[in-house]
Amino acid sequence: MVPADPAAPMSDDAAAGNVDPPARARRAPVVAISIALIALFGGSTLFLSGYTLGRQAAAGPGTPAALRTDFQPFWDTYQAITDRYAGGTVDRTALVQGAIRGMITSLGDPFSAYLPSDEYRASLQGISGQFEGIGAEIASQATDGTQGCTPLGPACLLLVTNPIPGSPAERAGIRSGDIVASVGGASLDGLTLDAARDRIRGPKGSVVTITLERRGSPALTLSITRDVVQAQEVESRTLASGSVGYIRLAGFSDAVADDVVKALQAHLAGRRANLVLDLRGNPGGFVTAARKIASQFIASGPIFWEQDAKGTQISTDALGGGVATGPDVRLVVLIDGGTASAAEIVAGALQDTKRATLVGRQSFGKGTVQQWQELSGQAGAFKLTIARWLTPDKRWIHKIGLTPDVVVALPNPIPSGVDPDLDRALKLLGRGPQGAVFQAAA
């Protein structure tokens, strides 16, 4: 979304690791085991689950006279603690941070939050597409084969879906299908997917010990030195004997849009006007990338609307000059419960404008926009819900999600080597079943 204040960063919060996708998802957003390089994208709008990157606010002159009565209990408490607390030394910075956290928490909004400085920077992970970690992708999978379970435990396993080529994970011998049993000698039972990721990721040069279970082999313990890893966010290939172009997006980092344009140009140059855009498990990212990608298929008009706290609605329109706006281009978009935020902006725009057929299951349903605002004195930052985003037809999908045009019911368990969503997409495009499974990545 376009921020109300262009100088402040925004997001639409579902994927930046702040909100776990619902259990209804067939595949939860796959999480890269890594820490993003710290990168502050000032003035950029994000839709990882609804962010903008916020700017530092000007310091206030003190409590306004009209609010002194309301704030007196706060100042009385602060003064009593700093003057009379006898339990130990009072950390004034921690006291102020706790007060800020309490104010944000009192809103009861799961998408608004306060983070200290280090955590704030760590929360921006993945935006740049570069990470510090071991370079593996993981997902939670129940013992019956369905993905997206939580918490981890005997019936909900942490599965490696893909070691990124050239990464420390690949060099150490980690394989797709390996089960992560423990990290640093500690069990993962009771953790969410994000919490497990946090245990595995870490700065370049540090070492993490991971115990893996592999079918037909004894448990394997590996010590892996973390490094900088480039995430693979765009996968492009041909299907159905070269007659269909397939593009999978794992996120919406700054460089993704250009990679998608190149992939589209290659498919169209190869006379592949039947396309599949796979947004399953995609948690979102930069809204600027979402706008550019949607604009490759939509020639003009709104891509989405933003509605602020006063009810004012402003549209963000197609950029023009898209490479796949012609009527000969037939597009199917795959979505599921892990499709969130910026990915929902793209899917919703393509659905409302009748430029694509949506196939799969209900998307995540993240329809609010958060703005990060940095605080002075290294106090960190807070993320506040400041707007709603709506589809071109002004639908608000928050807590609802996008309903596919073609709903695909998945068998339980899903047979190995089968992708019912992709098979249905190929049938809609007049092609036969593909039969291969394509994992989503983050």
Coordinates of C-alpha atoms in Angstrom, one line a residue:
M1 CA 0.0 0.0 0.0
V2 CA 0.9 3.6 -0.4
P3 CA 1.6 5.0 3.0
A4 CA -0.4 7.9 4.3
D5 CA 2.9 9.6 4.9
P6 CA 5.2 8.7 1.9
A7 CA 8.2 9.3 4.2
A8 CA 7.2 6.5 6.5
P9 CA 7.4 2.8 5.8
M10 CA 4.3 0.5 5.7
S11 CA 3.4 -3.1 5.7
D12 CA 0.4 -5.2 5.8
D13 CA 1.4 -7.8 8.4
A14 CA 1.2 -11.5 7.9
A15 CA 4.4 -12.5 6.7
A16 CA 7.1 -10.6 8.3
G17 CA 7.1 -13.2 11.0
N18 CA 4.6 -11.4 13.1
V19 CA 1.6 -13.5 12.5
D20 CA 1.5 -17.3 12.0
P21 CA -0.7 -18.3 9.1
P22 CA -3.9 -20.1 10.1
A23 CA -4.0 -23.9 10.5
R24 CA -6.4 -24.0 7.6
A25 CA -3.5 -23.5 5.2
R26 CA -2.4 -26.6 3.3
R27 CA 1.1 -25.3 3.5
A28 CA 2.1 -22.6 5.9
P29 CA 4.4 -20.0 4.5
V30 CA 7.7 -21.8 4.3
V31 CA 10.3 -20.0 6.4
A32 CA 13.9 -19.5 5.4
I33 CA 16.2 -20.5 8.3
S34 CA 18.1 -17.4 8.4
I35 CA 18.5 -13.8 9.6
A36 CA 18.2 -11.1 7.0
L37 CA 21.0 -8.7 6.6
I38 CA 20.0 -5.5 8.4
A39 CA 18.7 -3.1 5.9
L40 CA 16.5 -0.1 6.6
F41 CA 14.4 0.8 3.6
G42 CA 13.4 4.4 4.5
G43 CA 10.3 5.7 2.8
S44 CA 9.3 2.3 1.3
T45 CA 6.0 0.7 1.7
L46 CA 5.9 -3.0 2.7
F47 CA 3.2 -5.5 2.7
L48 CA 4.9 -8.4 4.4
S49 CA 1.8 -8.6 6.4
G50 CA 1.3 -5.0 6.3
Y51 CA 4.3 -2.8 6.9
T52 CA 5.8 0.5 6.0
L53 CA 9.2 1.3 7.5
G54 CA 8.5 4.2 9.8
R55 CA 10.5 7.3 10.3
Q56 CA 11.5 8.8 13.6
A57 CA 8.8 11.1 15.1
A58 CA 9.6 14.5 16.5
A59 CA 9.8 14.6 20.2
G60 CA 6.7 16.0 22.0
P61 CA 6.9 19.0 24.3
G62 CA 5.5 17.1 27.2
T63 CA 2.0 16.2 28.4
P64 CA -0.6 18.6 26.9
A65 CA -2.5 20.6 29.4
A66 CA -5.8 19.0 28.3
L67 CA -4.4 15.5 29.0
R68 CA -2.7 16.1 32.3
T69 CA -5.5 14.5 34.3
D70 CA -5.5 11.4 32.1
F71 CA -1.7 11.0 32.3
Q72 CA -1.3 11.9 36.0
P73 CA -1.6 8.2 37.1
F74 CA 1.1 7.3 34.6
W75 CA 3.5 10.0 35.9
D76 CA 2.7 9.2 39.5
T77 CA 3.7 5.5 38.9
Y78 CA 6.8 6.4 37.0
Q79 CA 7.9 8.8 39.7
A80 CA 7.3 6.3 42.5
I81 CA 9.3 3.6 40.7
T82 CA 12.3 5.8 39.9
D83 CA 12.3 7.5 43.4
R84 CA 11.3 4.7 45.8
Y85 CA 11.8 1.2 44.2
A86 CA 14.1 -0.7 46.6
G87 CA 14.3 -4.0 44.7
G88 CA 17.3 -3.0 42.7
T89 CA 18.6 -0.5 40.2
V90 CA 15.9 0.9 37.9
D91 CA 16.7 0.7 34.2
R92 CA 14.9 3.8 33.0
T93 CA 15.2 2.7 29.3
A94 CA 13.6 -0.6 30.1
L95 CA 10.9 1.2 32.1
V96 CA 10.0 3.5 29.1
Q97 CA 10.1 0.6 26.7
G98 CA 7.8 -1.4 28.9
A99 CA 5.4 1.5 29.0
I100 CA 5.4 1.8 25.2
R101 CA 4.9 -1.9 24.9
G102 CA 2.0 -1.7 27.3
M103 CA 0.3 1.0 25.3
I104 CA 0.5 -0.9 22.1
T105 CA -0.6 -4.1 23.7
S106 CA -3.7 -2.4 25.2
L107 CA -5.0 -1.9 21.7
G108 CA -5.8 -5.6 21.4
D109 CA -4.5 -5.5 17.8
P110 CA -2.4 -8.6 16.9
F111 CA -0.8 -6.6 14.1
S112 CA 0.4 -3.6 16.1
A113 CA 3.5 -4.2 18.2
Y114 CA 6.5 -2.6 19.9
L115 CA 10.0 -3.9 19.4
P116 CA 13.3 -2.9 20.9
S117 CA 16.0 -1.7 18.5
D118 CA 17.7 -5.1 17.8
E119 CA 14.4 -6.9 17.4
Y120 CA 13.0 -4.2 15.1
R121 CA 15.9 -4.6 12.8
A122 CA 15.7 -8.4 12.9
S123 CA 12.0 -8.1 12.1
L124 CA 12.9 -6.6 8.7
Q125 CA 14.5 -9.9 7.7
G126 CA 13.9 -11.3 4.3
I127 CA 12.9 -8.0 2.7
S128 CA 16.3 -7.6 0.9
G129 CA 16.2 -11.3 -0.2
Q130 CA 19.6 -11.9 1.6
F131 CA 19.9 -13.7 4.9
E132 CA 22.5 -14.8 7.4
G133 CA 21.8 -18.4 8.3
I134 CA 22.2 -21.9 7.1
G135 CA 20.1 -21.5 3.9
A136 CA 17.5 -24.1 4.4
E137 CA 13.7 -23.8 4.0
I138 CA 11.4 -25.4 6.5
A139 CA 7.7 -26.1 7.0
S140 CA 5.6 -27.7 9.7
Q141 CA 4.0 -31.0 8.7
A142 CA 1.6 -33.2 10.6
T143 CA 2.3 -36.9 10.7
D144 CA -0.7 -37.5 8.4
G145 CA 1.1 -35.4 5.7
T146 CA -0.8 -32.2 5.9
Q147 CA 1.2 -29.0 6.3
G148 CA 0.7 -25.9 8.5
C149 CA 0.3 -27.6 11.8
T150 CA 1.2 -26.0 15.1
P151 CA 2.8 -26.3 17.7
L152 CA 5.7 -28.6 16.9
G153 CA 5.7 -31.9 18.7
P154 CA 5.3 -35.7 18.2
A155 CA 2.4 -35.2 15.8
C156 CA 3.7 -32.0 14.1
L157 CA 7.2 -32.2 12.7
L158 CA 9.6 -29.6 11.4
L159 CA 10.5 -30.6 7.8
V160 CA 13.3 -29.3 5.6
T161 CA 11.6 -28.6 2.2
N162 CA 14.6 -27.3 0.4
P163 CA 18.3 -26.6 1.1
I164 CA 19.1 -23.6 -1.0
P165 CA 21.8 -24.4 -3.6
G166 CA 25.3 -23.3 -2.6
S167 CA 24.2 -22.7 1.0
P168 CA 25.8 -24.0 4.2
A169 CA 22.9 -26.4 4.6
E170 CA 23.5 -27.9 1.2
R171 CA 27.2 -28.2 1.8
A172 CA 26.6 -29.8 5.2
G173 CA 24.5 -32.5 3.5
I174 CA 21.0 -31.5 4.6
R175 CA 18.4 -32.9 2.2
S176 CA 14.8 -32.2 1.3
G177 CA 12.6 -34.3 3.6
D178 CA 14.9 -34.3 6.5
I179 CA 13.1 -33.8 9.9
V180 CA 14.7 -31.4 12.3
A181 CA 14.6 -33.2 15.7
S182 CA 16.6 -30.7 17.8
V183 CA 18.6 -27.5 17.6
G184 CA 21.6 -27.0 19.9
G185 CA 20.6 -30.2 21.7
A186 CA 17.2 -28.8 22.7
S187 CA 13.9 -30.2 21.6
L188 CA 11.6 -28.1 19.4
D189 CA 8.4 -29.4 21.0
G190 CA 5.9 -26.7 21.8
L191 CA 7.4 -24.1 19.5
T192 CA 5.8 -22.4 16.5
L193 CA 7.4 -22.5 13.1
D194 CA 8.7 -19.0 13.6
A195 CA 10.2 -19.8 17.0
A196 CA 11.9 -22.8 15.6
R197 CA 13.4 -20.7 12.8
D198 CA 14.6 -18.2 15.4
R199 CA 16.6 -21.0 17.1
I200 CA 18.2 -22.1 13.9
R201 CA 19.1 -18.7 12.3
G202 CA 22.0 -16.5 13.4
P203 CA 24.8 -14.2 12.3
K204 CA 27.4 -15.1 9.8
G205 CA 30.3 -17.1 11.2
S206 CA 28.4 -18.5 14.2
V207 CA 27.8 -22.3 14.5
V208 CA 24.5 -24.1 15.1
T209 CA 24.2 -27.8 15.9
I210 CA 21.2 -29.5 14.3
T211 CA 20.0 -33.1 14.8
L212 CA 18.1 -34.6 11.8
E213 CA 16.0 -37.7 11.3
R214 CA 16.2 -39.2 7.9
R215 CA 14.1 -42.1 6.6
G216 CA 16.1 -45.3 6.7
S217 CA 19.1 -43.8 8.5
P218 CA 20.1 -43.2 12.1
A219 CA 19.8 -39.7 13.6
L220 CA 22.4 -37.3 12.2
T221 CA 23.9 -34.4 14.1
L222 CA 25.5 -31.6 12.1
S223 CA 27.5 -28.5 13.1
I224 CA 26.9 -25.8 10.5
T225 CA 28.6 -22.5 10.2
R226 CA 26.1 -19.8 9.2
D227 CA 26.8 -17.6 6.3
V228 CA 25.1 -15.0 4.0
V229 CA 22.6 -16.7 1.8
Q230 CA 20.7 -15.3 -1.2
A231 CA 17.0 -16.4 -1.0
Q232 CA 15.4 -17.9 -4.1
E233 CA 12.2 -16.0 -4.5
V234 CA 11.3 -16.5 -8.1
E235 CA 11.2 -19.9 -9.8
S236 CA 10.4 -20.1 -13.6
R237 CA 10.0 -23.2 -15.7
T238 CA 7.9 -24.7 -18.4
L239 CA 5.2 -27.3 -17.9
A240 CA 3.0 -29.5 -20.2
S241 CA 5.7 -30.2 -22.7
G242 CA 6.8 -26.6 -22.9
S243 CA 3.3 -25.2 -23.6
V244 CA 2.7 -23.5 -20.2
G245 CA 4.9 -21.0 -18.4
Y246 CA 5.1 -21.5 -14.6
I247 CA 6.3 -18.8 -12.2
R248 CA 6.4 -19.3 -8.5
L249 CA 6.9 -16.4 -6.1
A250 CA 8.1 -17.0 -2.6
G251 CA 8.1 -13.4 -1.5
F252 CA 8.0 -9.8 -2.6
S253 CA 11.5 -8.4 -2.0
D254 CA 12.8 -5.3 -3.8
A255 CA 14.3 -7.3 -6.7
V256 CA 11.4 -9.8 -7.2
A257 CA 9.4 -7.6 -9.6
D258 CA 12.2 -7.3 -12.1
D259 CA 12.8 -11.1 -12.0
V260 CA 9.2 -11.7 -12.7
V261 CA 9.2 -9.4 -15.6
K262 CA 12.2 -11.2 -17.1
A263 CA 10.5 -14.5 -16.6
L264 CA 7.3 -13.3 -18.3
Q265 CA 9.3 -11.9 -21.2
A266 CA 11.0 -15.3 -21.6
H267 CA 7.8 -17.2 -21.6
L268 CA 6.1 -14.9 -24.0
A269 CA 9.1 -14.9 -26.3
G270 CA 8.8 -18.7 -26.3
R271 CA 5.1 -18.4 -27.4
R272 CA 3.8 -19.5 -24.0
A273 CA 0.7 -17.4 -23.5
N274 CA -0.7 -19.9 -21.0
L275 CA 0.7 -19.0 -17.6
V276 CA 0.5 -20.2 -14.0
L277 CA 1.5 -17.8 -11.2
D278 CA 2.0 -19.7 -8.0
L279 CA 1.5 -17.6 -4.9
R280 CA 0.9 -20.4 -2.4
G281 CA 2.7 -20.0 0.8
N282 CA 3.7 -16.5 -0.2
P283 CA 3.7 -14.2 2.9
G284 CA 4.1 -10.9 1.1
G285 CA 6.8 -8.1 1.0
F286 CA 7.2 -4.8 -0.7
V287 CA 3.9 -3.3 -2.0
T288 CA 5.9 -1.6 -4.7
A289 CA 6.8 -5.0 -6.0
A290 CA 3.2 -6.2 -5.7
R291 CA 2.0 -3.2 -7.7
K292 CA 4.6 -3.7 -10.5
I293 CA 3.9 -7.5 -10.8
A294 CA 0.1 -6.9 -11.0
S295 CA 0.7 -4.1 -13.5
Q296 CA 2.3 -6.7 -15.9
F297 CA -1.2 -8.2 -16.4
I298 CA -3.4 -5.1 -15.7
A299 CA -3.1 -2.3 -18.2
S300 CA -4.9 0.5 -16.2
G301 CA -7.1 1.2 -13.2
P302 CA -6.8 0.5 -9.5
I303 CA -4.5 -2.3 -8.2
F304 CA -5.8 -1.7 -4.7
W305 CA -7.3 1.0 -2.5
E306 CA -6.2 2.3 0.8
Q307 CA -8.6 3.6 3.5
D308 CA -7.2 5.6 6.4
A309 CA -8.6 6.1 9.9
K310 CA -10.9 8.9 8.7
G311 CA -12.4 6.8 6.0
T312 CA -10.7 8.5 3.1
Q313 CA -9.9 6.2 0.2
I314 CA -7.0 6.6 -2.2
S315 CA -6.4 4.3 -5.2
T316 CA -3.0 2.9 -6.3
D317 CA -3.3 2.4 -10.0
A318 CA -1.5 0.2 -12.6
L319 CA 1.8 1.5 -13.8
G320 CA 1.1 0.9 -17.5
G321 CA 3.4 -0.8 -20.0
G322 CA 2.9 -4.3 -18.6
V323 CA 4.3 -7.1 -20.8
A324 CA 1.4 -9.5 -20.4
T325 CA -1.7 -7.3 -20.6
G326 CA -2.8 -8.7 -24.0
P327 CA -6.1 -10.7 -24.2
D328 CA -4.2 -13.7 -25.6
V329 CA -2.4 -14.2 -22.2
R330 CA -4.4 -16.7 -20.1
L331 CA -3.4 -16.7 -16.4
V332 CA -4.2 -19.0 -13.5
V333 CA -3.1 -18.0 -10.0
L334 CA -2.6 -20.6 -7.3
I335 CA -3.4 -19.5 -3.7
D336 CA -3.9 -21.1 -0.3
G337 CA -4.0 -20.3 3.4
G338 CA -0.4 -19.2 3.3
T339 CA -1.0 -16.6 0.6
A340 CA -1.0 -13.3 2.5
S341 CA -0.6 -9.5 2.3
A342 CA 1.2 -8.3 -0.8
A343 CA 0.4 -11.7 -2.4
E344 CA -3.3 -11.1 -1.7
I345 CA -3.0 -7.7 -3.3
V346 CA -1.8 -9.2 -6.5
A347 CA -4.3 -12.1 -6.4
G348 CA -7.2 -9.8 -5.5
A349 CA -6.4 -7.3 -8.3
L350 CA -6.2 -10.1 -10.9
Q351 CA -9.4 -11.6 -9.7
D352 CA -11.4 -8.4 -9.6
T353 CA -10.2 -7.3 -13.1
K354 CA -11.0 -10.7 -14.5
R355 CA -7.4 -11.1 -15.6
A356 CA -6.9 -14.4 -13.9
T357 CA -8.7 -17.4 -12.5
L358 CA -7.8 -18.1 -8.9
V359 CA -7.4 -21.8 -8.0
G360 CA -6.8 -23.4 -4.6
R361 CA -8.1 -22.5 -1.2
Q362 CA -9.0 -19.4 0.8
S363 CA -6.1 -17.1 1.3
F364 CA -4.8 -15.8 4.7
G365 CA -7.0 -12.7 4.9
K366 CA -4.7 -9.8 5.9
G367 CA -6.5 -6.5 5.0
T368 CA -4.8 -3.9 7.3
V369 CA -1.8 -1.8 6.9
Q370 CA 0.8 -1.2 9.6
Q371 CA 3.3 1.6 9.7
W372 CA 6.7 1.3 11.5
Q373 CA 7.7 4.4 13.4
E374 CA 11.2 4.6 14.8
L375 CA 11.7 6.1 18.2
S376 CA 14.5 8.4 19.3
G377 CA 17.4 7.4 21.5
Q378 CA 17.7 3.8 20.2
A379 CA 14.4 3.0 21.8
G380 CA 13.4 0.8 18.9
A381 CA 10.2 1.2 17.0
F382 CA 6.5 0.5 17.1
K383 CA 4.2 -0.9 14.4
L384 CA 0.7 0.6 14.3
T385 CA -2.3 -0.3 12.2
I386 CA -3.0 2.9 10.3
A387 CA -5.2 1.9 7.3
R388 CA -7.1 -0.8 5.5
W389 CA -6.4 -2.0 2.0
L390 CA -9.2 -3.0 -0.4
T391 CA -9.2 -4.8 -3.7
P392 CA -10.1 -2.9 -7.0
D393 CA -13.8 -3.6 -6.4
K394 CA -13.3 -2.3 -2.8
R395 CA -13.6 -5.6 -1.1
W396 CA -12.1 -5.8 2.4
I397 CA -10.8 -9.3 2.9
H398 CA -9.5 -8.9 6.4
K399 CA -10.0 -12.1 8.4
I400 CA -11.8 -13.5 5.4
G401 CA -9.3 -14.0 2.6
L402 CA -9.8 -14.3 -1.1
T403 CA -12.1 -17.1 -2.2
P404 CA -10.7 -19.0 -5.2
D405 CA -12.8 -19.1 -8.4
V406 CA -12.1 -22.8 -8.4
V407 CA -11.8 -24.4 -5.0
V408 CA -9.6 -27.5 -4.8
A409 CA -10.3 -29.9 -2.0
L410 CA -7.0 -31.7 -1.0
P411 CA -6.9 -35.4 -0.2
N412 CA -5.7 -36.3 3.2
P413 CA -2.9 -37.3 3.1
I414 CA -1.8 -35.9 -0.2
P415 CA -0.2 -38.6 -2.3
S416 CA 3.5 -38.2 -2.8
G417 CA 4.4 -36.5 -6.1
V418 CA 0.9 -35.1 -6.7
D419 CA -0.1 -31.4 -6.9
P420 CA -3.9 -31.2 -7.2
D421 CA -3.9 -27.4 -7.5
L422 CA -1.4 -27.4 -10.4
D423 CA -3.2 -30.2 -12.1
R424 CA -6.5 -28.2 -12.0
A425 CA -4.7 -25.1 -13.3
L426 CA -3.4 -27.1 -16.3
K427 CA -6.8 -28.5 -17.0
L428 CA -8.3 -25.0 -17.0
L429 CA -5.6 -24.0 -19.5
G430 CA -6.4 -27.1 -21.7
R431 CA -3.4 -29.1 -20.7
G432 CA -3.0 -32.4 -18.9
P433 CA -2.0 -33.1 -15.3
Q434 CA 1.6 -32.2 -14.4
G435 CA 1.8 -34.5 -11.4
A436 CA 4.8 -32.7 -9.7
V437 CA 4.7 -31.1 -6.4
F438 CA 6.0 -27.5 -6.1
Q439 CA 6.9 -26.3 -2.6
A440 CA 6.3 -22.8 -1.6
A441 CA 9.3 -20.9 -0.1
A442 CA 9.9 -17.9 2.0

